[in-house]
Coordinates of C-alpha atoms in Angstrom, one line a residue:
M121 CA -0.1 0.0 0.0
S122 CA 1.3 3.4 -0.8
R123 CA 1.9 6.1 1.7
R124 CA -0.5 8.2 0.0
A125 CA -3.4 6.0 1.5
W126 CA -2.5 6.8 5.1
P127 CA -3.8 10.4 5.5
P128 CA -7.4 9.7 4.6
M129 CA -7.3 6.6 6.9
R130 CA -6.0 8.6 9.8
L131 CA -8.5 11.3 9.1
L132 CA -11.4 8.7 9.4
M133 CA -10.2 7.2 12.8
R134 CA -10.0 10.8 14.1
L135 CA -13.5 11.5 13.3
L136 CA -14.6 8.0 14.5
M137 CA -13.0 9.0 17.8
R138 CA -14.7 12.3 18.2
L139 CA -18.0 10.6 17.7
F140 CA -17.2 7.6 20.2
W141 CA -16.3 9.8 23.2
P142 CA -19.5 11.9 23.4
L143 CA -21.6 8.7 22.8
L144 CA -19.8 7.1 25.7
F145 CA -20.2 10.0 28.1
L146 CA -24.1 9.9 27.3
A147 CA -24.2 6.3 27.9
L148 CA -22.5 6.6 31.3
C149 CA -24.6 9.6 32.5
R150 CA -27.9 8.5 31.3
P151 CA -28.7 6.6 34.5
L152 CA -27.8 9.5 36.5
L153 CA -30.1 11.7 34.2
A154 CA -32.8 9.5 34.5
Q155 CA -32.9 9.6 38.4
E156 CA -34.0 13.3 38.0
A157 CA -37.7 13.1 38.0
G158 CA -39.2 15.0 35.0
F159 CA -35.9 15.9 33.5
D160 CA -37.3 15.5 30.0
L161 CA -40.7 17.4 30.7
P162 CA -41.1 20.9 30.1
P163 CA -41.8 23.0 33.5
E164 CA -45.5 23.6 34.7
P165 CA -46.8 27.0 33.8
T166 CA -46.6 29.7 36.4
P167 CA -49.9 31.3 37.8
A168 CA -51.2 34.0 35.6
L169 CA -50.3 37.4 36.5
P170 CA -53.1 39.7 37.6
L171 CA -54.2 42.3 35.0
Q172 CA -53.1 45.6 36.0
L173 CA -55.0 48.4 34.7
P174 CA -53.4 51.9 34.8
V175 CA -55.4 55.0 36.4
F176 CA -57.5 56.7 34.0
A177 CA -57.5 60.4 35.6
Q178 CA -60.1 62.7 34.2
A179 CA -60.9 66.5 34.4
A180 CA -62.9 69.0 32.4
L181 CA -62.0 72.4 31.2
P182 CA -64.3 75.3 31.7
N183 CA -65.5 75.0 27.9
G184 CA -66.8 71.6 28.4
M185 CA -63.9 69.6 26.8
R186 CA -63.0 66.5 28.6
L187 CA -59.5 65.5 29.4
V188 CA -58.3 61.8 30.2
V189 CA -54.7 61.2 31.3
I190 CA -53.3 57.8 31.5
E191 CA -49.9 57.9 33.0
R192 CA -47.4 55.2 31.9
R193 CA -43.8 56.0 32.9
G194 CA -40.8 54.2 31.8
L195 CA -40.6 55.3 28.1
P196 CA -40.5 58.9 27.0
L197 CA -43.3 58.6 24.9
V198 CA -47.0 60.3 24.9
T199 CA -49.8 59.7 22.5
A200 CA -52.1 62.7 22.1
M201 CA -55.7 61.8 20.8
L202 CA -58.7 64.0 20.1
S203 CA -61.9 62.1 19.9
V204 CA -64.7 64.3 18.5
Q205 CA -68.4 63.0 18.7
A206 CA -69.0 63.5 15.1
G207 CA -68.9 60.4 12.6
S208 CA -70.7 59.1 9.8
L209 CA -74.0 58.7 11.5
A210 CA -74.1 62.5 11.7
D211 CA -74.1 62.7 7.8
P212 CA -77.1 64.4 6.5
P213 CA -79.4 62.5 4.3
G214 CA -78.2 62.4 0.6
K215 CA -74.7 63.4 1.5
S216 CA -73.3 60.4 2.9
G217 CA -69.5 60.8 3.2
L218 CA -69.6 64.3 4.6
A219 CA -68.0 63.4 8.1
E220 CA -65.2 61.5 6.4
L221 CA -64.6 63.9 3.8
S222 CA -64.6 67.0 6.4
F223 CA -62.3 65.3 8.8
G224 CA -60.1 64.3 5.9
V225 CA -59.5 67.8 4.8
L226 CA -58.7 69.1 8.3
G227 CA -55.1 68.1 7.8
K228 CA -54.7 69.7 4.5
G229 CA -54.6 73.3 5.6
A230 CA -54.8 75.3 9.0
R231 CA -53.8 78.7 10.5
R232 CA -50.6 78.7 12.6
G233 CA -49.7 81.9 14.4
G234 CA -52.1 83.8 12.1
V235 CA -50.2 82.4 8.9
K236 CA -51.9 79.8 6.7
A237 CA -50.1 76.6 6.5
D238 CA -50.9 74.0 3.6
A239 CA -50.8 70.3 3.6
T240 CA -47.1 70.2 3.1
A241 CA -46.3 72.6 5.7
L242 CA -48.6 70.5 8.2
A243 CA -46.8 67.3 7.3
N244 CA -43.3 68.7 7.7
A245 CA -44.4 70.1 11.0
A246 CA -45.4 66.6 12.2
D247 CA -42.2 65.2 10.6
A248 CA -40.2 67.5 12.6
L249 CA -41.6 66.1 15.7
G250 CA -40.9 62.3 14.6
S251 CA -44.5 61.7 14.0
G252 CA -47.5 62.0 11.7
L253 CA -50.9 63.2 11.9
E254 CA -53.2 60.4 11.9
I255 CA -56.9 61.3 11.3
S256 CA -59.8 58.7 11.2
T257 CA -63.6 58.5 11.0
G258 CA -66.0 56.0 12.6
A259 CA -69.7 55.8 12.8
Q260 CA -70.0 57.7 16.1
A261 CA -66.8 59.6 16.5
S262 CA -63.7 60.9 14.5
R263 CA -60.0 61.1 15.9
L264 CA -56.9 63.1 15.4
S265 CA -53.7 61.8 17.0
M266 CA -50.1 61.8 17.2
T267 CA -47.4 59.7 19.0
V268 CA -44.3 61.8 20.1
M269 CA -41.3 61.8 22.5
S270 CA -42.7 63.3 25.7
M271 CA -40.4 66.4 25.3
H272 CA -42.3 67.2 22.0
L273 CA -45.8 66.7 23.7
S274 CA -46.5 70.6 23.9
E275 CA -45.5 71.2 20.1
S276 CA -47.8 68.3 19.2
L277 CA -50.7 69.7 21.0
S278 CA -50.1 72.9 19.4
L279 CA -50.3 71.3 16.0
L280 CA -53.4 69.3 16.7
A281 CA -55.1 72.4 18.2
D282 CA -54.5 74.4 15.1
V283 CA -55.7 71.7 12.8
L284 CA -58.9 71.2 14.8
R285 CA -59.5 74.8 15.8
A286 CA -58.4 76.8 12.9
P287 CA -58.6 74.6 9.7
T288 CA -58.8 76.5 6.4
L289 CA -60.4 73.8 4.4
P290 CA -59.1 74.7 1.0
A291 CA -61.5 74.4 -2.0
Q292 CA -59.0 72.4 -4.0
E293 CA -58.4 69.9 -0.9
V294 CA -62.0 69.3 -0.5
N295 CA -62.1 68.5 -4.5
S296 CA -58.9 66.4 -4.3
S297 CA -60.1 64.5 -1.1
R298 CA -63.4 63.9 -2.7
L299 CA -61.8 62.2 -5.8
Q300 CA -59.7 60.1 -3.4
L301 CA -62.8 58.8 -1.6
Q302 CA -64.6 58.2 -5.0
Q303 CA -61.6 56.3 -6.3
A304 CA -61.7 53.9 -3.0
I305 CA -65.2 53.3 -3.7
K306 CA -64.4 52.2 -7.2
Q307 CA -61.7 49.9 -6.0
E308 CA -64.0 48.4 -3.1
A309 CA -66.7 47.6 -6.1
S310 CA -64.0 45.1 -7.5
D311 CA -63.0 43.7 -4.0
P312 CA -65.4 40.5 -3.4
M313 CA -65.3 40.8 0.4
A314 CA -65.2 44.6 0.5
L315 CA -68.4 44.6 -1.8
A316 CA -70.0 41.9 0.4
T317 CA -69.5 43.8 3.6
Q318 CA -71.2 47.0 2.3
L319 CA -74.1 45.0 0.8
A320 CA -74.4 43.3 4.4
W321 CA -74.3 46.6 5.9
R322 CA -76.8 48.2 3.5
L323 CA -79.2 45.1 3.8
Y324 CA -79.2 44.9 7.5
W325 CA -79.4 48.8 8.3
G326 CA -81.7 49.6 5.3
D327 CA -82.4 53.3 5.1
S328 CA -81.7 54.2 8.9
P329 CA -78.6 56.5 9.3
P330 CA -76.0 53.6 9.6
G331 CA -77.3 52.1 6.2
R332 CA -76.7 55.3 4.3
L333 CA -73.3 54.4 2.8
S334 CA -71.2 57.1 0.8
S335 CA -71.3 56.7 -3.0
M336 CA -70.0 58.3 -6.0
Q337 CA -73.4 60.5 -6.0
S338 CA -73.6 61.4 -2.6
L339 CA -69.8 62.6 -2.5
A340 CA -70.6 64.4 -5.6
R341 CA -73.4 66.4 -3.9
I342 CA -71.1 67.4 -1.2
K343 CA -69.6 71.0 -1.7
R344 CA -67.0 73.0 0.4
E345 CA -70.2 75.0 2.0
D346 CA -71.2 71.6 3.3
V347 CA -67.8 70.9 5.0
L348 CA -67.6 74.6 6.3
T349 CA -71.1 74.0 7.9
F350 CA -70.2 70.5 9.3
C351 CA -67.0 71.6 10.9
R352 CA -68.6 74.8 12.5
E353 CA -71.5 72.7 14.0
K354 CA -69.6 69.5 15.0
L355 CA -66.1 70.7 15.9
R356 CA -66.9 72.0 19.3
P357 CA -65.1 71.6 22.8
E358 CA -68.2 70.1 24.4
R359 CA -68.2 67.4 21.8
T360 CA -64.3 66.6 22.3
T361 CA -62.2 64.7 24.4
L362 CA -58.4 65.0 24.7
V363 CA -56.7 61.6 25.9
L364 CA -53.0 61.7 26.8
A365 CA -51.5 58.3 27.5
G366 CA -47.8 57.8 28.3
D367 CA -45.1 59.9 29.9
V368 CA -47.2 62.6 31.4
D369 CA -49.4 63.2 34.6
L370 CA -52.8 64.8 35.2
A371 CA -51.3 68.1 36.3
Q372 CA -49.0 68.5 33.3
G373 CA -52.1 67.3 31.0
L374 CA -54.2 69.9 32.3
A375 CA -52.0 72.7 32.0
L376 CA -51.3 71.9 28.4
A377 CA -55.1 71.3 27.8
E378 CA -55.7 74.7 29.4
R379 CA -53.1 76.3 27.2
Y380 CA -54.1 75.2 23.9
F381 CA -57.7 74.5 24.1
G382 CA -58.7 76.5 27.3
S383 CA -60.2 79.5 25.1
W384 CA -61.8 77.3 22.5
G385 CA -65.4 78.1 22.0
L386 CA -65.9 80.4 25.0
Q387 CA -67.5 83.0 22.9
H388 CA -69.9 80.6 21.2
P389 CA -73.6 81.1 22.0
H390 CA -74.3 77.9 23.1
A391 CA -73.2 76.9 26.7
A392 CA -71.0 74.3 27.0
A393 CA -72.0 70.9 28.6
P394 CA -69.9 70.2 31.8
L395 CA -68.3 66.7 32.4
P396 CA -70.5 64.3 34.6
P397 CA -68.9 63.4 37.8
Q398 CA -66.5 60.5 37.5
G399 CA -68.3 57.2 37.8
S400 CA -71.4 58.2 36.2
H401 CA -72.2 57.8 32.4
P402 CA -71.1 60.4 30.1
S403 CA -73.7 61.9 27.8
R404 CA -74.6 59.2 25.3
P405 CA -76.0 59.8 21.8
A406 CA -79.7 59.3 21.3
P407 CA -80.5 55.8 20.2
D408 CA -81.4 56.7 16.5
G409 CA -81.0 54.8 13.5
A410 CA -82.6 51.3 14.5
P411 CA -82.0 48.5 11.8
A412 CA -84.4 48.9 8.9
P413 CA -83.7 45.8 7.1
L414 CA -84.5 45.6 3.0
G415 CA -83.9 43.4 0.3
P416 CA -83.8 39.5 0.4
P417 CA -82.4 37.1 3.0
I418 CA -80.1 35.7 0.4
L419 CA -78.2 37.7 -2.1
L420 CA -75.9 36.4 -4.9
V421 CA -73.8 39.1 -6.7
D422 CA -72.1 38.1 -9.9
L423 CA -68.5 39.6 -10.3
P424 CA -66.9 38.3 -13.3
G425 CA -63.0 37.8 -13.1
S426 CA -63.0 38.0 -9.4
G427 CA -60.2 35.9 -8.0
Q428 CA -62.0 34.4 -5.0
S429 CA -65.8 34.1 -3.8
A430 CA -66.8 36.1 -0.5
V431 CA -69.1 34.5 1.6
L432 CA -70.6 36.5 4.3
L433 CA -73.2 35.5 6.9
F434 CA -74.8 38.4 8.9
A435 CA -77.0 38.4 12.0
P436 CA -78.5 40.8 14.7
F437 CA -76.1 41.7 17.4
P438 CA -77.0 43.8 20.6
A439 CA -77.0 47.5 20.9
Q440 CA -74.0 48.9 22.7
R441 CA -75.9 49.1 26.3
N442 CA -79.2 47.8 27.5
R443 CA -81.7 50.0 29.1
D444 CA -80.1 49.4 32.5
G445 CA -76.7 50.3 31.2
E446 CA -75.6 46.8 32.3
P447 CA -72.5 45.9 30.3
A448 CA -72.6 42.1 31.1
R449 CA -74.8 41.3 28.1
A450 CA -71.8 43.1 25.8
R451 CA -69.3 40.4 27.5
T452 CA -71.6 37.5 26.5
A453 CA -72.0 38.8 22.9
A454 CA -68.3 39.2 22.6
L455 CA -67.6 35.7 23.9
A456 CA -70.3 34.4 21.4
S457 CA -68.4 36.0 18.6
A458 CA -65.2 34.7 19.6
V459 CA -66.3 31.2 20.0
L460 CA -67.5 31.4 16.2
G461 CA -64.6 33.2 14.5
S462 CA -61.8 34.6 16.8
G463 CA -58.8 32.7 17.0
Y464 CA -57.2 29.8 14.8
S465 CA -59.2 27.3 16.8
S466 CA -62.5 28.9 16.5
R467 CA -65.4 27.0 15.3
A468 CA -65.7 28.5 11.9
N469 CA -61.9 28.2 11.2
Q470 CA -61.9 24.7 12.2
Q471 CA -64.6 23.7 9.8
V472 CA -63.6 25.8 6.8
R473 CA -59.7 26.0 7.0
I474 CA -58.5 23.2 9.3
K475 CA -60.9 20.4 8.4
R476 CA -61.6 21.1 4.7
G477 CA -58.9 23.4 3.7
L478 CA -61.6 25.6 1.7
S479 CA -60.0 29.0 2.9
Y480 CA -57.0 30.5 4.6
G481 CA -59.4 31.4 7.4
A482 CA -62.9 32.1 8.7
Y483 CA -63.4 35.2 10.9
S484 CA -66.2 36.8 13.0
S485 CA -66.5 40.3 13.7
A486 CA -69.3 42.5 15.2
E487 CA -70.1 46.3 15.7
S488 CA -72.7 47.7 18.1
L489 CA -74.1 51.1 17.8
P490 CA -76.6 53.0 20.1
A491 CA -79.7 51.3 18.4
G492 CA -78.4 48.0 17.5
G493 CA -75.6 46.0 16.1
M494 CA -74.7 43.4 13.5
L495 CA -72.5 40.2 13.5
L496 CA -70.6 39.3 10.6
L497 CA -69.3 35.7 10.0
S498 CA -67.1 35.7 6.8
T499 CA -64.6 33.5 4.7
Q500 CA -63.0 33.8 1.1
T501 CA -62.7 30.6 -1.1
K502 CA -62.6 29.4 -4.5
H503 CA -65.8 29.9 -6.6
I504 CA -66.5 26.3 -6.8
N505 CA -66.3 25.9 -3.0
A506 CA -68.6 29.0 -2.1
A507 CA -71.8 26.9 -1.5
E508 CA -70.2 24.4 0.7
A509 CA -68.4 27.3 2.8
A510 CA -71.7 29.1 3.2
Q511 CA -73.4 26.1 4.6
L512 CA -70.5 25.5 6.9
L513 CA -70.8 29.1 8.3
H514 CA -74.7 28.6 8.6
S515 CA -74.3 25.5 10.3
E516 CA -71.9 26.7 13.0
L517 CA -73.9 29.9 13.9
L518 CA -77.0 27.9 14.3
G519 CA -75.0 25.1 16.2
L520 CA -74.1 27.6 18.9
A521 CA -77.7 27.7 20.0
H522 CA -78.4 24.1 19.9
E523 CA -75.6 22.8 22.3
A524 CA -73.7 24.4 25.1
V525 CA -70.2 25.4 24.6
P526 CA -67.8 22.6 26.3
A527 CA -66.1 24.2 29.3
E528 CA -62.4 23.9 27.7
E529 CA -63.4 25.6 24.7
L530 CA -65.3 28.4 26.6
L531 CA -62.3 28.9 28.5
A532 CA -59.9 29.2 25.6
R533 CA -61.9 32.0 24.1
Q534 CA -62.2 33.7 27.3
N535 CA -58.3 33.7 27.5
G536 CA -58.1 34.9 24.1
L537 CA -60.3 38.0 24.8
L538 CA -58.4 38.6 28.0
G539 CA -55.2 38.5 26.1
D540 CA -56.4 41.0 23.3
F541 CA -57.4 43.2 26.3
A542 CA -54.2 43.2 27.7
R543 CA -52.4 43.8 24.8
Q544 CA -54.3 47.0 24.5
L545 CA -52.6 48.1 27.5
E546 CA -49.0 47.7 26.3
T547 CA -48.6 50.6 23.9
T548 CA -49.5 54.4 24.6
Q549 CA -51.4 54.3 21.0
S550 CA -53.6 51.4 21.9
L551 CA -54.2 52.8 25.6
A552 CA -55.6 56.0 24.3
S553 CA -57.7 54.1 21.8
L554 CA -58.9 52.1 24.5
A555 CA -59.9 55.0 26.7
A556 CA -61.5 56.9 23.6
E557 CA -63.5 54.1 22.4
Q558 CA -65.0 53.5 25.8
L559 CA -66.1 56.9 26.0
E560 CA -67.4 57.0 22.4
R561 CA -69.6 53.9 23.3
G562 CA -71.1 55.9 26.2
E563 CA -69.6 53.8 28.8
T564 CA -67.3 55.1 31.8
L565 CA -63.5 54.4 32.1
A566 CA -64.2 53.0 35.4
E567 CA -66.2 50.0 33.9
L568 CA -63.0 48.7 32.4
A569 CA -61.7 47.6 35.8
D570 CA -64.5 45.1 35.8
Y571 CA -64.0 43.8 32.3
A572 CA -62.0 40.5 33.2
D573 CA -64.2 39.7 35.9
Q574 CA -67.2 40.1 33.9
L575 CA -66.0 38.1 31.2
K576 CA -64.9 35.2 33.2
R577 CA -68.3 35.2 34.9
V578 CA -70.2 34.3 31.5
S579 CA -71.3 30.7 31.5
A580 CA -71.8 28.3 28.6
A581 CA -75.5 28.5 29.4
Q582 CA -75.5 32.4 29.0
V583 CA -73.7 32.0 25.6
Q584 CA -76.2 29.4 24.3
A585 CA -79.2 31.5 25.4
F586 CA -77.7 34.6 23.8
A587 CA -77.3 32.6 20.5
Q588 CA -81.0 31.2 20.7
H589 CA -82.2 34.7 21.2
Y590 CA -80.0 36.6 18.8
W591 CA -79.4 34.0 16.0
P592 CA -82.3 31.9 15.2
A593 CA -82.5 30.6 11.5
S594 CA -85.0 33.2 10.4
A595 CA -82.7 36.1 11.6
L596 CA -79.6 34.8 9.6
R597 CA -78.9 36.6 6.1
L598 CA -76.6 35.7 3.5
V599 CA -74.4 37.6 0.8
I600 CA -72.1 35.9 -1.7
V601 CA -70.1 37.7 -4.3
A602 CA -68.4 35.4 -6.8
D603 CA -67.9 34.8 -10.4
L604 CA -71.1 32.5 -10.9
K605 CA -69.9 31.1 -14.1
Q606 CA -66.8 29.5 -12.2
A607 CA -69.0 28.7 -9.2
G608 CA -71.1 26.3 -11.3
A609 CA -74.7 25.4 -10.8
G610 CA -74.3 24.1 -7.3
L611 CA -74.5 27.7 -5.9
R612 CA -77.7 28.6 -7.6
Q613 CA -79.2 25.2 -6.9
Q614 CA -78.5 25.5 -3.2
Y615 CA -80.0 29.0 -3.1
P616 CA -82.9 28.9 -5.7
Q617 CA -84.9 31.9 -4.0
A618 CA -81.8 34.2 -3.7
W619 CA -81.8 37.4 -5.5
L620 CA -79.1 37.6 -8.2
I621 CA -77.7 40.8 -9.2
P622 CA -74.7 41.3 -11.7
A623 CA -72.1 43.7 -10.1
A624 CA -72.3 46.0 -13.1
E625 CA -76.2 46.7 -12.1
L626 CA -75.6 47.4 -8.2
D627 CA -76.8 50.6 -6.8
L628 CA -76.4 50.6 -3.2
A629 CA -78.6 53.5 -2.7
A630 CA -81.7 52.0 -4.4
Q631 CA -84.3 50.0 -2.5
K632 CA -83.6 46.8 -4.5
L633 CA -80.0 47.5 -5.0
R634 CA -80.3 47.7 -8.7
R635 CA -80.0 50.7 -10.8
P636 CA -83.1 51.4 -13.1
P637 CA -82.6 50.1 -16.8
T638 CA -81.5 52.9 -19.3
R639 CA -84.1 54.0 -21.6
L640 CA -83.1 54.3 -25.2
K641 CA -83.9 57.6 -26.8

C-alpha cells in the first residue's frame, strides 16, 4: 500500500474517535439523568399574572372639553388623541361621506400663528416632531392623534389644536379628497369581500342612518359649503375629549389642555356641557337609526373575473348597552362571537380551514351602535367551494344555540379575549384608543376595571341563551359575491330563492340595490 493512502485513513479514525467519546459519555450519564424526575418534561406554567390597569385620570375644562390622562412611565413617549363626537352617523340624508370628507380635509390646511399652512407645511411640522398626523372617522366619532417623544408633547398639541380649531378647508383640497374617496369606492367595487361587507351593511340597516353608505353620487353632492357648515357645527369643545397616554401626569396634561384648548369656544352662543362626575355615564347619543332591513335574506352578486368568492353571513347583534346600562350582555355577546370566529381554533376556522382546507381562514366580527348591532361571519374561498363554505358557516352559527359550549373551549375563548384586552394596555397608542372607544360608546372608564371579572363570569348557558335569542335561523342572512360562471350550478341550486344581481348593475342607494334600466332615446 502506498504512503498516500494513510492520511485519509488517519482522518477517518480521528472522526470516529470524536463521535465515540460523546456517545460513551451519554451512555455513562444516562442513568444519572434518569434519576432526575421529569428532567425531559417542560416546566409547569406559573400562575397567571393579575391584569394591572393603569389609572384613568379625568378632568374638564370650563368650555366643556373632557381630558383623560393615562400615566405610563418608563418610556419617554406620549400619545395625544382628540376624539370628536361626530362620525358618519352625523351625515345628513343624501350627503353620506360628509364626515369622512370633512375630517380628511382638516389635515390639509390650518392657520398657525395667524399664517396659513398648507398640507405640506402641516406634514413637515409633524415630521419634525418624529411623528405623523393620523385622522380617522368612525360611525359615532372621529379622531386626530400623534405619538411623540414626551419632550415634544407641547408642540404636538399646538399642531393638533391648530388643525382642529383653525382649519382652512381649502376648496382644492376638498375636491382632491372627494376624488380620493370616490376612487376608493371604485376599488372596493372590484374587491369581493369589501363589496359583500357593504351589501350586508346596507341590507341590515336599510335606510336608517347607519345604512346610508357613501357613494359616488352622495360625494358628488357635497360642496365646500357643506364641509364648512359641518365643521362649524360639529367641531366643538363640548363634543371633544383629549386623551393623553404615556409619560405625562394629570397636572401636566391639564396645564397643556388649558394652554391650547382653554379659550376654544368660550365666545360661542351655546353654553358648554359640563363633564359628568367620575363614575357616572357620560352623555350618550340618542338611540337613533334602528335597523330597517331591506332586500332578500340571500343575495348572490355576480362579479366576473374576481379571484375568489366572498361568503358573508350576518345576523343581529345587541346594541351597545341595554336600558339599565348593564355591560354584562356585551361580554356575553363578545364571547359568543369569539367562539364562532376569533382565533385559529375557533369553530368557523376549524370547519372551513383546518378540516376541509376551503380557505385561509374564517372570521367573525361585530359592531354595536346605540340602536343596534350586526355580527359578520365571513370567509373567502374558490368559486366552486362557495356553496359548501356558506353551508358550513350557517351550520356553525346555528349550532351555537343548539348545544352548550364545552368548558375547555369556552375557557380558551375567554383567555383569548383577555389576552387581546391586555395587549391594548401595552402601548400608548392602544391605551389612548381604548379610553377613547370606551367613552365613544357611552361607557365610563371605571367600567374597564371590571372587564376581566365580567368576562370570566359568562357561562356556557348564557352564551347558548344569547345565541338562541339573537341568532335563530329566521334572523340569518347571506351575501355571496362570486364569479357565478366559475362557481357552477351548485350555488344557484342551493339557493334557488336568492336575489341575483350582476355587479355592474348594483346601486347600493336603491331599495332593490339595482339601478333602473337605461331608456333608449
